[in-house]
Short mmCIF file of C-alpha atoms in Angstrom, two decimals:
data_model
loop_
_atom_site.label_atom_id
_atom_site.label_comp_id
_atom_site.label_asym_id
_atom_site.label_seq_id
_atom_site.Cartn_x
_atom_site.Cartn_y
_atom_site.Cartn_z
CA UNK U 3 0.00 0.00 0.00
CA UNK U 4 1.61 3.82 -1.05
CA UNK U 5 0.79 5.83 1.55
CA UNK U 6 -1.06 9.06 1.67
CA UNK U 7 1.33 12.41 1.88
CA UNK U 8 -0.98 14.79 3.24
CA UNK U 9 -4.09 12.74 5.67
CA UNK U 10 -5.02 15.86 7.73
CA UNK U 11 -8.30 17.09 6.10
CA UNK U 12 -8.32 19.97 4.09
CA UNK U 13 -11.86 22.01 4.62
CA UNK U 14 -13.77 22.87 7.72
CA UNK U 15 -16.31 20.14 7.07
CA UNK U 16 -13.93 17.44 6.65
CA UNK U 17 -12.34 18.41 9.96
CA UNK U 18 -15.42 18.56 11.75
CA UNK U 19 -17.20 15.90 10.46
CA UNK U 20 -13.90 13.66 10.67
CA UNK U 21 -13.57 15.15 14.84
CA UNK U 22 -17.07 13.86 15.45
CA UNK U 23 -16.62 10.43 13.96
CA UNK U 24 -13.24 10.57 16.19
CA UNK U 25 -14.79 11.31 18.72
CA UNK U 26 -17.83 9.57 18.90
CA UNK U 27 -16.96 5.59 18.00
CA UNK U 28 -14.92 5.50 21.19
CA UNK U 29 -17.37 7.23 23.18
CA UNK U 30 -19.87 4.85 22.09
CA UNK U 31 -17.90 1.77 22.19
CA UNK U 32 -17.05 2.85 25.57
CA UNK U 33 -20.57 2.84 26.93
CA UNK U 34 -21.59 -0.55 24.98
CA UNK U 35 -18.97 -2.45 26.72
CA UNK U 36 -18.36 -0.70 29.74
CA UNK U 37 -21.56 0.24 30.92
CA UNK U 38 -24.23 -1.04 29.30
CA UNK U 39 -22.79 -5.06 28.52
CA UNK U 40 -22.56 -5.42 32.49
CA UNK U 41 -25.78 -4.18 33.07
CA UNK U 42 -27.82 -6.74 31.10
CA UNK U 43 -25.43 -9.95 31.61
CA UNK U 44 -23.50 -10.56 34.89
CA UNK U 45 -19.55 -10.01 34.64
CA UNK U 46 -18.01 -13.26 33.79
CA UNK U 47 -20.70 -15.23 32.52
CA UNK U 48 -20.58 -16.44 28.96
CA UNK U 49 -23.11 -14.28 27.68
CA UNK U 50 -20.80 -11.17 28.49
CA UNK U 51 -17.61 -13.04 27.02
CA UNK U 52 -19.22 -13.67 23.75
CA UNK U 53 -20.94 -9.85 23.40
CA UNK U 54 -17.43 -8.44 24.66
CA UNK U 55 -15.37 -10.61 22.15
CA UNK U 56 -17.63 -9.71 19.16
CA UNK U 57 -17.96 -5.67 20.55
CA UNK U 58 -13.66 -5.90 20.11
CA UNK U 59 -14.27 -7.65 17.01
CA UNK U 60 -16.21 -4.93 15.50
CA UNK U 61 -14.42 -2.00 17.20
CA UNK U 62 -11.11 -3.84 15.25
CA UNK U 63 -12.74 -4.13 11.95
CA UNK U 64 -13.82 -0.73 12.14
CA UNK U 65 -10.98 0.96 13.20
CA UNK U 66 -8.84 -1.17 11.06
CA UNK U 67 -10.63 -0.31 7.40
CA UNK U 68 -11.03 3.72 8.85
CA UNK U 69 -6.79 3.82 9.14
CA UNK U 70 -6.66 1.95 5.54
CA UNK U 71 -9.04 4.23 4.05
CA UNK U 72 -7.49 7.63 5.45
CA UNK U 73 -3.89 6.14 4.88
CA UNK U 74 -4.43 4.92 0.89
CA UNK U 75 -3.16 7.09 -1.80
CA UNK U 76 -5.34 6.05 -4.09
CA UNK U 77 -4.49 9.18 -6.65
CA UNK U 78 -2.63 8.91 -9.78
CA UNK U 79 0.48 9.76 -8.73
CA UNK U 80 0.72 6.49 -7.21
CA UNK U 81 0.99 4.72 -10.77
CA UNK U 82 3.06 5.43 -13.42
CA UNK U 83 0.52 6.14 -16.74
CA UNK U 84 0.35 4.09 -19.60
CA UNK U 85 0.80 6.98 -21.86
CA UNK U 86 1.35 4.53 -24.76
CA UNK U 87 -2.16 3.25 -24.33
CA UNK U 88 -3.72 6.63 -23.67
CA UNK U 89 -7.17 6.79 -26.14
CA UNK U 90 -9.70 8.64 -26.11
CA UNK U 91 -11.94 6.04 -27.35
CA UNK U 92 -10.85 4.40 -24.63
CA UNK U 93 -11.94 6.80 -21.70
CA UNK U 94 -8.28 9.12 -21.70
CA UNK U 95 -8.69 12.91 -21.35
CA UNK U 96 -6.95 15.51 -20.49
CA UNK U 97 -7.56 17.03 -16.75
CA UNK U 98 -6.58 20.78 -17.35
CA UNK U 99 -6.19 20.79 -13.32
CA UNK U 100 -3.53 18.46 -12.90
CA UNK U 101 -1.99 19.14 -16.35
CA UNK U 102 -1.87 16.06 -17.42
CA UNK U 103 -3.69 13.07 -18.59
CA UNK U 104 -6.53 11.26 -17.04
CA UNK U 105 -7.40 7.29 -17.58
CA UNK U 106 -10.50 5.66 -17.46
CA UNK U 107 -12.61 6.15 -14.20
CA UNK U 108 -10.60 8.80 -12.71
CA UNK U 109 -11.84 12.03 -11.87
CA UNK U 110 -10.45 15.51 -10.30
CA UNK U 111 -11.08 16.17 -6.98
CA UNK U 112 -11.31 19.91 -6.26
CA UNK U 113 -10.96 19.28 -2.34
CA UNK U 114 -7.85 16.43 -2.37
CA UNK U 115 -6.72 19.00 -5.72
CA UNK U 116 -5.63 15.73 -7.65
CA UNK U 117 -7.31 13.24 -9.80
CA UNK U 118 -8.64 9.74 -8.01
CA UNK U 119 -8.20 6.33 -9.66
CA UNK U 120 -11.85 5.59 -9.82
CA UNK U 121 -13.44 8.05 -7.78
CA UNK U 122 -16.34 7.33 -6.44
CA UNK U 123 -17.02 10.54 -4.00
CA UNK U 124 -15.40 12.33 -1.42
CA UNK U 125 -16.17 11.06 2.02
CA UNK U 126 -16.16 14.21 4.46
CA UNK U 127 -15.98 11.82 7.33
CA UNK U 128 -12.46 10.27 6.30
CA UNK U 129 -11.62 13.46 4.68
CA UNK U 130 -10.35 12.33 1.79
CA UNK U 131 -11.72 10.34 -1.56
CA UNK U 132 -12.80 6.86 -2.16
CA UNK U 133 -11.55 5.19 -4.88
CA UNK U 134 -9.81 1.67 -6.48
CA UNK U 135 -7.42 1.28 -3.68
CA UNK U 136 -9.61 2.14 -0.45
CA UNK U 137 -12.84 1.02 -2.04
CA UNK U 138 -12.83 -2.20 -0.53
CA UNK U 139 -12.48 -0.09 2.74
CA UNK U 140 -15.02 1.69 2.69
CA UNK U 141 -17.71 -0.52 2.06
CA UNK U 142 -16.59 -2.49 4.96
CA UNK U 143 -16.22 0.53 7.02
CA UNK U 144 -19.76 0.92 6.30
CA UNK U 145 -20.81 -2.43 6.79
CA UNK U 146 -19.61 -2.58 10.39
CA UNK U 147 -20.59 1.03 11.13
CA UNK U 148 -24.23 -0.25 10.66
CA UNK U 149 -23.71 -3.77 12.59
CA UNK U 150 -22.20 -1.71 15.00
CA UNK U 151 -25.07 0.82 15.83
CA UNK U 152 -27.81 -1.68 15.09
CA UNK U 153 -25.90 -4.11 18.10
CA UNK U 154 -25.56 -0.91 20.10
CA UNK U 155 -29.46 0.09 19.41
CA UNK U 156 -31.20 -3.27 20.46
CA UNK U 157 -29.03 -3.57 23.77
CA UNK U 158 -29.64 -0.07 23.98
CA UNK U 159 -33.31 -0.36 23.92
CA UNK U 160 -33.12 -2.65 27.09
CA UNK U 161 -30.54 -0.50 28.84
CA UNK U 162 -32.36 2.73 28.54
CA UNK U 163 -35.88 2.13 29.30
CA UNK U 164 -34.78 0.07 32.17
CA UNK U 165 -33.39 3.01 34.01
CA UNK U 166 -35.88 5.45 32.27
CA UNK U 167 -38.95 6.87 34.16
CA UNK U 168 -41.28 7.91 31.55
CA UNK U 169 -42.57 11.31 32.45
CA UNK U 170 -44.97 12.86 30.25
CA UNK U 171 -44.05 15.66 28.49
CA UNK U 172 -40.69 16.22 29.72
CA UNK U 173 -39.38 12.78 28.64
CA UNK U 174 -40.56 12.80 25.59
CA UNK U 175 -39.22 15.98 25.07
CA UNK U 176 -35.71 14.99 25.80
CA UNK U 177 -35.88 11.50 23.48
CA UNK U 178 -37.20 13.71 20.77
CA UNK U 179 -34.66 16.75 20.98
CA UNK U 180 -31.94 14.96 24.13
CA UNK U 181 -29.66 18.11 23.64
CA UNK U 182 -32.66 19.96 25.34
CA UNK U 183 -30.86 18.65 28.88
CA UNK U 184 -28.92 21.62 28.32
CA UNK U 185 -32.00 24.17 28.61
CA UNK U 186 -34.07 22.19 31.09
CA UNK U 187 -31.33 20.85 32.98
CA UNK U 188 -30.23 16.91 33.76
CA UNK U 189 -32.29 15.15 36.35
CA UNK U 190 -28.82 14.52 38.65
CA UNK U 191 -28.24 11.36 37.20
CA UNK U 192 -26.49 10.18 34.16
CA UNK U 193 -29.58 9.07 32.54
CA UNK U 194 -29.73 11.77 29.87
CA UNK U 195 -26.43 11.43 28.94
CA UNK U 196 -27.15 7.55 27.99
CA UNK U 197 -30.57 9.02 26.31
CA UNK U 198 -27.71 11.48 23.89
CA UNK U 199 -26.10 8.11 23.04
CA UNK U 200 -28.80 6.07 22.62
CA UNK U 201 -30.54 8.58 19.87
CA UNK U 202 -26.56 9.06 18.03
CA UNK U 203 -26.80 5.37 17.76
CA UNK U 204 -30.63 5.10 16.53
CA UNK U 205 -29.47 8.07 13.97
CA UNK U 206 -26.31 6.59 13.70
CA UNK U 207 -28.46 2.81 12.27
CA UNK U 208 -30.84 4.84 9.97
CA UNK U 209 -27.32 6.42 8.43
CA UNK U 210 -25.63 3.96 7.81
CA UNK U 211 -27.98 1.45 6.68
CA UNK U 212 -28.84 4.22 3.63
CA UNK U 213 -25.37 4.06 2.90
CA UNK U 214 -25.16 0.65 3.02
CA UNK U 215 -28.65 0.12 0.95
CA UNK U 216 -26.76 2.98 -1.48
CA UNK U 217 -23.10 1.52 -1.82
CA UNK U 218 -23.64 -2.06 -1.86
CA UNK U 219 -26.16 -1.30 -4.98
CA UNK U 220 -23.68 0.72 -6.63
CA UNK U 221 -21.03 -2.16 -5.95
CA UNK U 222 -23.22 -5.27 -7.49
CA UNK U 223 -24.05 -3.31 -10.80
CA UNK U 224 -20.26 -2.94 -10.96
CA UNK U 225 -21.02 1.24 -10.89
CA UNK U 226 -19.48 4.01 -8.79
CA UNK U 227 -20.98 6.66 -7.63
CA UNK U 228 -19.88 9.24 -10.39
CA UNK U 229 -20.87 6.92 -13.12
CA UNK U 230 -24.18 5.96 -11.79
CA UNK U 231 -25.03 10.08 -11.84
CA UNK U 232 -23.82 10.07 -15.78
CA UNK U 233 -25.98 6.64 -16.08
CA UNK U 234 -22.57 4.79 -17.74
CA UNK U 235 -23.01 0.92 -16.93
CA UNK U 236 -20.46 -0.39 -19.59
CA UNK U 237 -18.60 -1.99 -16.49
CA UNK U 238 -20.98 -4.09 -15.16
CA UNK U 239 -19.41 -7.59 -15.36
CA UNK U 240 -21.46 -10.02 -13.51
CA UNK U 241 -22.37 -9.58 -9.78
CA UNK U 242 -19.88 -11.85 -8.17
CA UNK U 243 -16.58 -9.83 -10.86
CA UNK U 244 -18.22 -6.59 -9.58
CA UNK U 245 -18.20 -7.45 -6.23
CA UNK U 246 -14.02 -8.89 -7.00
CA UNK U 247 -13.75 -5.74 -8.48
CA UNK U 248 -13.79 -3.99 -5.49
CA UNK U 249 -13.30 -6.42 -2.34
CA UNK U 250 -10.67 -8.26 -4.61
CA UNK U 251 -10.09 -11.97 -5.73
CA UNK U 252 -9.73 -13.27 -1.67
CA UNK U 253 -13.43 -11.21 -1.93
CA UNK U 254 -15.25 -14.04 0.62
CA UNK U 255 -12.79 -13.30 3.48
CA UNK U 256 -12.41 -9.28 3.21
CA UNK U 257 -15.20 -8.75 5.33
CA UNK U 258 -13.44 -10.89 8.71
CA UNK U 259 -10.51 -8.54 8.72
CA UNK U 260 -9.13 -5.62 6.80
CA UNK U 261 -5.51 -6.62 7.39
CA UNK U 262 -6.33 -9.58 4.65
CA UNK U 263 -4.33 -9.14 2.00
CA UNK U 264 -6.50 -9.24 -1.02
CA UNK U 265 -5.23 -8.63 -4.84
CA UNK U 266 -7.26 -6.52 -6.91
CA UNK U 267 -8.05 -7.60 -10.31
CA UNK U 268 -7.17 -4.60 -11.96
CA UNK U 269 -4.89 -1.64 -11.81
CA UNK U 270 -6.97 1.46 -11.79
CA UNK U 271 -5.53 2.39 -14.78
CA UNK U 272 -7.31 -0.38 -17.70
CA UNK U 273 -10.43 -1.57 -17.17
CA UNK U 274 -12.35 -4.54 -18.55
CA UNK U 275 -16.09 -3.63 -20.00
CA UNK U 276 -19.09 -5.55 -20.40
CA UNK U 277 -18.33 -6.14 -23.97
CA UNK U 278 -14.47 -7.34 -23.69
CA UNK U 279 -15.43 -9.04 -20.66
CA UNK U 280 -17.80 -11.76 -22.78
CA UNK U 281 -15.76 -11.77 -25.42
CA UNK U 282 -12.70 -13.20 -23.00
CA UNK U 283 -15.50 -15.05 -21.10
CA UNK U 284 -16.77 -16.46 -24.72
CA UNK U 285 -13.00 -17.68 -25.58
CA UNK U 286 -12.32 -19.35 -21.93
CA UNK U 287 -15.76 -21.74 -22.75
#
């Protein structure tokens, strides 16, 4: 993997939004295995090993794909161009940005001011772009972002409305708008606090399960996200070569661990289409 020479975000969203998810995945992991796991199984007792072994497992995989997304150049400066094979016909252009020319898939990122081996979009929460090399990344950043706050929702459900005395309207004034602790005051108990986590991780499961819905779509029909906009589907090879395409050939064990060292079919550079790919498909047969 070529590493990223500049990870620090460059705008005031990225920073912001990149600060919050910072902030917010240990706070939450915190609370899931620290204060809400021991107060629905007893400390010790299988139950708790099992939910605090898989709570670690998902904190890993999470954390893990976030560094390899944020860390991947996945640019073209990382690869030296083909110029020889440069063709329009073929998808080459010239970016007038970076001076230079542009293969098939890539496009210009005004924010990261380079162009992106198939771009796909520009995630302000990693502050930086997704695209061939961190792909694979993403989508299983994604993936456990929404196993993670659905887990964290259920046990929240029985956490919170354990300790909760429903109080009409008051309390249904905080669950519907918690940050209004700070105008009618907390109750002298940590309570409300929990309720402000509880609602980030109901949000937090709607999210992500949109994205999820969005990318995973976008991934089968062998499309990113700037070519499903232009309504280009001359890459869709088959839902398991999409899916390669992306995860890579070891595809079936990327989503255990993102240390898994899985070869991507392709360089970012030349792509296979849906016509090539039958002929070559035709000739194998």
């Amino acid at each position: 993997m070529i590493i990223r020479k500049r990870i620090w975000p460059r705008t005031l969203s990225d920073f912001f939004s990149m600060t919050f998810i910072l902030t917010i995945i240990p706070i939450i992991y915190w609370f899931q295995l620290w204060v809400v796991l021991p107060a629905i199984h007893e400390h010790g007792s299988l139950p708790y090993i099992l939910h605090f072994l898989f709570g670690n497992f998902i904190m890993l995989n999470i954390v893990g794909n976030f560094t390899y997304i944020i860390f991947c150049d996945t640019s073209t400066r990382r690869d030296i161009m083909p110029i020889s094979a440069a063709n329009t016909k073929n998808g080459w252009r010239l970016c007038a940005s970076c001076e230079t020319l542009a293969p098939p898939r890539s496009w210009h990122c005004p924010t990261c001011n380079i162009c992106i081996l198939k771009r796909d979009h520009h995630c302000i929460f990693t502050g930086c772009c997704i695209g061939h090399y961190n792909h694979r990344y993403f989508i299983m950043f994604l993936l456990y972002l929404f196993v993670a706050t659905t887990y964290s929702f259920c046990y929240n459900n029985l956490f919170i409305w354990n300790r909760m005395h429903f109080e009409f309207p008051m309390s249904l004034i905080k669950i519907i708008f918690p940050l209004a602790i700070f105008i009618f005051g907390f109750d002298g108990s940590t309570n409300q606090f929990y309720l402000i986590l509880y609602i980030v991780s109901a949000v937090g499961m709607l999210y992500t399960g949109v994205l999820c819905i969005y990318h995973f779509c976008l991934v089968l029909n062998g499309n990113i996200a700037n070519e499903s906009n232009k309504k280009i589907h001359i890459y869709n090879l088959g839902w398991k070569q999409n899916v390669k395409e992306v995860l890579g050939n070891r595809w079936y064990l990327t989503w255990t661990l993102p240390y898994i060292k899985s070869q991507l079919p392709h360089n970012g550079v030349i792509w296979d289409t849906s016509n090539s790919w039958q002929y070559t498909d035709f000739k194998n047969k």
